[in-house]
């Protein structure tokens, strides 16, 4: 679905919010980068809206030298290798890949006590000093869900998207809180909604790693399988890295709400480059791993 206008004024923002609410748009499919990703834009009243850097598109590169410096050799040539035509998974990789794929097939179920427990835990880890009054509450919008019931937003990606967010909150609380509360950098007047952005990051990662295919055919997917040998939870850690990369791209591109899909495409392109590096055996070998804060 295309959007026939840009947000040029307060009136335009209100029209966009109404249109998104009417169509319940959330997960970005294989669509134009200009389409909205869903969720309610988070207004940042304390920071003036910066000008959009129109030149910063999919090929944007952000971060310090410890992040992306490893992408190039001294001559400026990319240190990337081609996918192996005859790549075969080891029994351990097969086992862990199947376990991950099983996770992807689990929908969020409001009748399952363990799913509701995870949802409550997400709130507790996000806002430890604020009590959640009900599992269906307007309070969820403070986290960036589209409405008072997050269960409707999980339909696009399933229970794994909740698991990703909860893993992020528990394993890297400093990074999680920084992104949730938008405490770093010059923020836009209309920010991306944190929670629905997180669901989109899960969806992007599943596509990039070819997790819905029988076996990976591209180098990012193959290198991901290799890292599974070292880290069973590599998918969740990579999710945290991708979320950090997305926020860094957002700041570098000086983006606002309607540019989120451009930012997500730029993030996907940069993560694809990093996952195509040679000698990539551990998640710590990714340059962007240094973005994570505990």
mmCIF file of N, CA and C in Angstrom, residues 27 29 95-109 112 115 154-165 198-216 224-225 228 232-236 238-239:
data_model
loop_
_atom_site.group_PDB
_atom_site.id
_atom_site.type_symbol
_atom_site.label_atom_id
_atom_site.label_comp_id
_atom_site.label_asym_id
_atom_site.label_seq_id
_atom_site.Cartn_x
_atom_site.Cartn_y
_atom_site.Cartn_z
ATOM 1 N N UNK A 27 3.884 -4.884 9.827
ATOM 2 C CA UNK A 27 5.085 -5.525 9.343
ATOM 3 C C UNK A 27 5.355 -5.141 7.907
ATOM 4 N N UNK A 29 6.465 -5.856 4.408
ATOM 5 C CA UNK A 29 6.646 -6.989 3.515
ATOM 6 C C UNK A 29 7.613 -6.594 2.420
ATOM 7 N N UNK A 95 20.737 -29.374 13.940
ATOM 8 C CA UNK A 95 19.903 -29.450 15.138
ATOM 9 C C UNK A 95 19.512 -28.066 15.625
ATOM 10 N N UNK A 96 20.485 -27.167 15.689
ATOM 11 C CA UNK A 96 20.202 -25.829 16.198
ATOM 12 C C UNK A 96 19.380 -25.008 15.215
ATOM 13 N N UNK A 97 19.605 -25.218 13.928
ATOM 14 C CA UNK A 97 18.806 -24.519 12.935
ATOM 15 C C UNK A 97 17.346 -24.972 12.996
ATOM 16 N N UNK A 98 17.130 -26.255 13.158
ATOM 17 C CA UNK A 98 15.761 -26.760 13.252
ATOM 18 C C UNK A 98 15.063 -26.230 14.495
ATOM 19 N N UNK A 99 15.799 -26.157 15.585
ATOM 20 C CA UNK A 99 15.229 -25.614 16.825
ATOM 21 C C UNK A 99 14.808 -24.165 16.633
ATOM 22 N N UNK A 100 15.632 -23.397 15.909
ATOM 23 C CA UNK A 100 15.296 -22.002 15.635
ATOM 24 C C UNK A 100 14.078 -21.912 14.727
ATOM 25 N N UNK A 101 14.028 -22.735 13.689
ATOM 26 C CA UNK A 101 12.882 -22.709 12.774
ATOM 27 C C UNK A 101 11.592 -23.096 13.487
ATOM 28 N N UNK A 102 11.694 -23.997 14.449
ATOM 29 C CA UNK A 102 10.509 -24.361 15.236
ATOM 30 C C UNK A 102 9.995 -23.154 16.013
ATOM 31 N N UNK A 103 10.903 -22.345 16.510
ATOM 32 C CA UNK A 103 10.502 -21.120 17.223
ATOM 33 C C UNK A 103 9.729 -20.173 16.309
ATOM 34 N N UNK A 104 10.155 -20.095 15.053
ATOM 35 C CA UNK A 104 9.520 -19.164 14.117
ATOM 36 C C UNK A 104 8.085 -19.540 13.795
ATOM 37 N N UNK A 105 7.731 -20.800 14.020
ATOM 38 C CA UNK A 105 6.390 -21.280 13.676
ATOM 39 C C UNK A 105 5.404 -21.189 14.838
ATOM 40 N N UNK A 106 5.838 -20.586 15.944
ATOM 41 C CA UNK A 106 4.961 -20.476 17.118
ATOM 42 C C UNK A 106 4.271 -19.116 17.108
ATOM 43 N N UNK A 107 2.949 -19.080 16.931
ATOM 44 C CA UNK A 107 2.244 -17.791 17.005
ATOM 45 C C UNK A 107 2.091 -17.354 18.453
ATOM 46 N N UNK A 108 1.930 -16.050 18.641
ATOM 47 C CA UNK A 108 1.644 -15.581 20.002
ATOM 48 C C UNK A 108 0.221 -15.996 20.360
ATOM 49 N N UNK A 109 0.072 -16.615 21.538
ATOM 50 C CA UNK A 109 -1.212 -17.168 21.949
ATOM 51 C C UNK A 109 -1.595 -16.586 23.308
ATOM 52 N N UNK A 112 -2.071 -18.999 26.337
ATOM 53 C CA UNK A 112 -0.957 -19.748 26.910
ATOM 54 C C UNK A 112 -0.341 -18.972 28.073
ATOM 55 N N UNK A 115 3.197 -17.568 27.483
ATOM 56 C CA UNK A 115 3.271 -16.400 26.612
ATOM 57 C C UNK A 115 2.897 -15.134 27.374
ATOM 58 N N UNK A 154 1.840 -8.884 17.462
ATOM 59 C CA UNK A 154 2.670 -10.080 17.322
ATOM 60 C C UNK A 154 2.209 -10.980 16.178
ATOM 61 N N UNK A 155 1.013 -10.738 15.656
ATOM 62 C CA UNK A 155 0.496 -11.593 14.588
ATOM 63 C C UNK A 155 1.385 -11.570 13.357
ATOM 64 N N UNK A 156 2.087 -10.469 13.144
ATOM 65 C CA UNK A 156 2.906 -10.359 11.950
ATOM 66 C C UNK A 156 4.171 -11.199 11.989
ATOM 67 N N UNK A 157 4.652 -11.557 13.196
ATOM 68 C CA UNK A 157 5.933 -12.260 13.283
ATOM 69 C C UNK A 157 5.941 -13.377 14.321
ATOM 70 N N UNK A 158 4.881 -13.488 15.101
ATOM 71 C CA UNK A 158 4.783 -14.580 16.050
ATOM 72 C C UNK A 158 5.476 -14.341 17.379
ATOM 73 N N UNK A 159 5.524 -15.406 18.169
ATOM 74 C CA UNK A 159 6.057 -15.336 19.523
ATOM 75 C C UNK A 159 7.539 -14.991 19.540
ATOM 76 N N UNK A 160 8.262 -15.338 18.471
ATOM 77 C CA UNK A 160 9.703 -15.085 18.447
ATOM 78 C C UNK A 160 10.024 -13.601 18.559
ATOM 79 N N UNK A 161 9.136 -12.741 18.053
ATOM 80 C CA UNK A 161 9.391 -11.300 18.142
ATOM 81 C C UNK A 161 9.297 -10.815 19.588
ATOM 82 N N UNK A 162 8.440 -11.429 20.387
ATOM 83 C CA UNK A 162 8.400 -11.130 21.820
ATOM 84 C C UNK A 162 9.646 -11.682 22.505
ATOM 85 N N UNK A 163 10.046 -12.890 22.122
ATOM 86 C CA UNK A 163 11.258 -13.477 22.691
ATOM 87 C C UNK A 163 12.475 -12.610 22.404
ATOM 88 N N UNK A 164 12.550 -12.068 21.189
ATOM 89 C CA UNK A 164 13.672 -11.204 20.821
ATOM 90 C C UNK A 164 13.736 -9.976 21.708
ATOM 91 N N UNK A 165 12.596 -9.308 21.885
ATOM 92 C CA UNK A 165 12.567 -8.105 22.711
ATOM 93 C C UNK A 165 12.935 -8.410 24.165
ATOM 94 N N UNK A 198 10.759 -3.040 16.769
ATOM 95 C CA UNK A 198 11.407 -4.292 17.135
ATOM 96 C C UNK A 198 10.838 -5.486 16.403
ATOM 97 N N UNK A 199 9.532 -5.513 16.214
ATOM 98 C CA UNK A 199 8.901 -6.606 15.459
ATOM 99 C C UNK A 199 9.382 -6.571 14.013
ATOM 100 N N UNK A 200 9.504 -5.383 13.454
ATOM 101 C CA UNK A 200 10.003 -5.237 12.087
ATOM 102 C C UNK A 200 11.447 -5.712 11.961
ATOM 103 N N UNK A 201 12.260 -5.466 12.981
ATOM 104 C CA UNK A 201 13.648 -5.923 12.960
ATOM 105 C C UNK A 201 13.689 -7.453 12.953
ATOM 106 N N UNK A 202 12.836 -8.087 13.741
ATOM 107 C CA UNK A 202 12.756 -9.555 13.733
ATOM 108 C C UNK A 202 12.419 -10.065 12.339
ATOM 109 N N UNK A 203 11.432 -9.453 11.725
ATOM 110 C CA UNK A 203 10.987 -9.864 10.396
ATOM 111 C C UNK A 203 12.101 -9.680 9.370
ATOM 112 N N UNK A 204 12.800 -8.562 9.423
ATOM 113 C CA UNK A 204 13.903 -8.296 8.498
ATOM 114 C C UNK A 204 15.004 -9.335 8.643
ATOM 115 N N UNK A 205 15.312 -9.687 9.881
ATOM 116 C CA UNK A 205 16.383 -10.631 10.149
ATOM 117 C C UNK A 205 16.041 -12.028 9.625
ATOM 118 N N UNK A 206 14.801 -12.440 9.791
ATOM 119 C CA UNK A 206 14.358 -13.742 9.281
ATOM 120 C C UNK A 206 14.526 -13.811 7.768
ATOM 121 N N UNK A 207 14.193 -12.726 7.090
ATOM 122 C CA UNK A 207 14.353 -12.679 5.637
ATOM 123 C C UNK A 207 15.822 -12.702 5.232
ATOM 124 N N UNK A 208 16.628 -11.889 5.882
ATOM 125 C CA UNK A 208 18.047 -11.775 5.520
ATOM 126 C C UNK A 208 18.771 -13.106 5.683
ATOM 127 N N UNK A 209 18.441 -13.847 6.735
ATOM 128 C CA UNK A 209 19.128 -15.100 7.037
ATOM 129 C C UNK A 209 18.493 -16.297 6.340
ATOM 130 N N UNK A 210 17.463 -16.068 5.554
ATOM 131 C CA UNK A 210 16.784 -17.122 4.778
ATOM 132 C C UNK A 210 16.278 -18.246 5.685
ATOM 133 N N UNK A 211 15.707 -17.872 6.809
ATOM 134 C CA UNK A 211 15.293 -18.879 7.779
ATOM 135 C C UNK A 211 14.024 -19.626 7.365
ATOM 136 N N UNK A 212 13.347 -19.132 6.345
ATOM 137 C CA UNK A 212 12.173 -19.838 5.841
ATOM 138 C C UNK A 212 12.511 -20.744 4.662
ATOM 139 N N UNK A 213 13.807 -20.855 4.348
ATOM 140 C CA UNK A 213 14.258 -21.740 3.277
ATOM 141 C C UNK A 213 14.816 -23.032 3.869
ATOM 142 N N UNK A 214 14.910 -24.061 3.029
ATOM 143 C CA UNK A 214 15.416 -25.347 3.500
ATOM 144 C C UNK A 214 16.842 -25.211 4.010
ATOM 145 N N UNK A 215 17.684 -24.463 3.283
ATOM 146 C CA UNK A 215 19.047 -24.192 3.714
ATOM 147 C C UNK A 215 19.503 -22.893 3.071
ATOM 148 N N UNK A 216 20.422 -22.175 3.689
ATOM 149 C CA UNK A 216 20.847 -20.885 3.151
ATOM 150 C C UNK A 216 21.634 -21.043 1.855
ATOM 151 N N UNK A 224 25.861 -17.228 9.192
ATOM 152 C CA UNK A 224 25.012 -17.332 10.378
ATOM 153 C C UNK A 224 24.987 -18.772 10.885
ATOM 154 N N UNK A 225 24.857 -19.727 9.975
ATOM 155 C CA UNK A 225 24.857 -21.136 10.365
ATOM 156 C C UNK A 225 26.180 -21.504 11.029
ATOM 157 N N UNK A 228 26.228 -20.523 14.531
ATOM 158 C CA UNK A 228 25.384 -21.357 15.379
ATOM 159 C C UNK A 228 26.191 -22.428 16.103
ATOM 160 N N UNK A 232 24.411 -20.919 20.521
ATOM 161 C CA UNK A 232 23.059 -21.375 20.224
ATOM 162 C C UNK A 232 22.067 -20.216 20.174
ATOM 163 N N UNK A 233 22.355 -19.145 20.925
ATOM 164 C CA UNK A 233 21.462 -17.991 20.971
ATOM 165 C C UNK A 233 21.917 -16.875 20.031
ATOM 166 N N UNK A 234 22.648 -17.236 18.971
ATOM 167 C CA UNK A 234 23.205 -16.226 18.071
ATOM 168 C C UNK A 234 22.117 -15.421 17.373
ATOM 169 N N UNK A 235 20.967 -16.027 17.091
ATOM 170 C CA UNK A 235 19.893 -15.278 16.436
ATOM 171 C C UNK A 235 19.422 -14.131 17.313
ATOM 172 N N UNK A 236 19.257 -14.389 18.599
ATOM 173 C CA UNK A 236 18.785 -13.347 19.515
ATOM 174 C C UNK A 236 19.836 -12.257 19.702
ATOM 175 N N UNK A 238 22.108 -11.456 17.471
ATOM 176 C CA UNK A 238 22.140 -10.725 16.211
ATOM 177 C C UNK A 238 20.967 -9.760 16.110
ATOM 178 N N UNK A 239 19.837 -10.142 16.676
ATOM 179 C CA UNK A 239 18.683 -9.236 16.734
ATOM 180 C C UNK A 239 19.041 -7.964 17.504
#
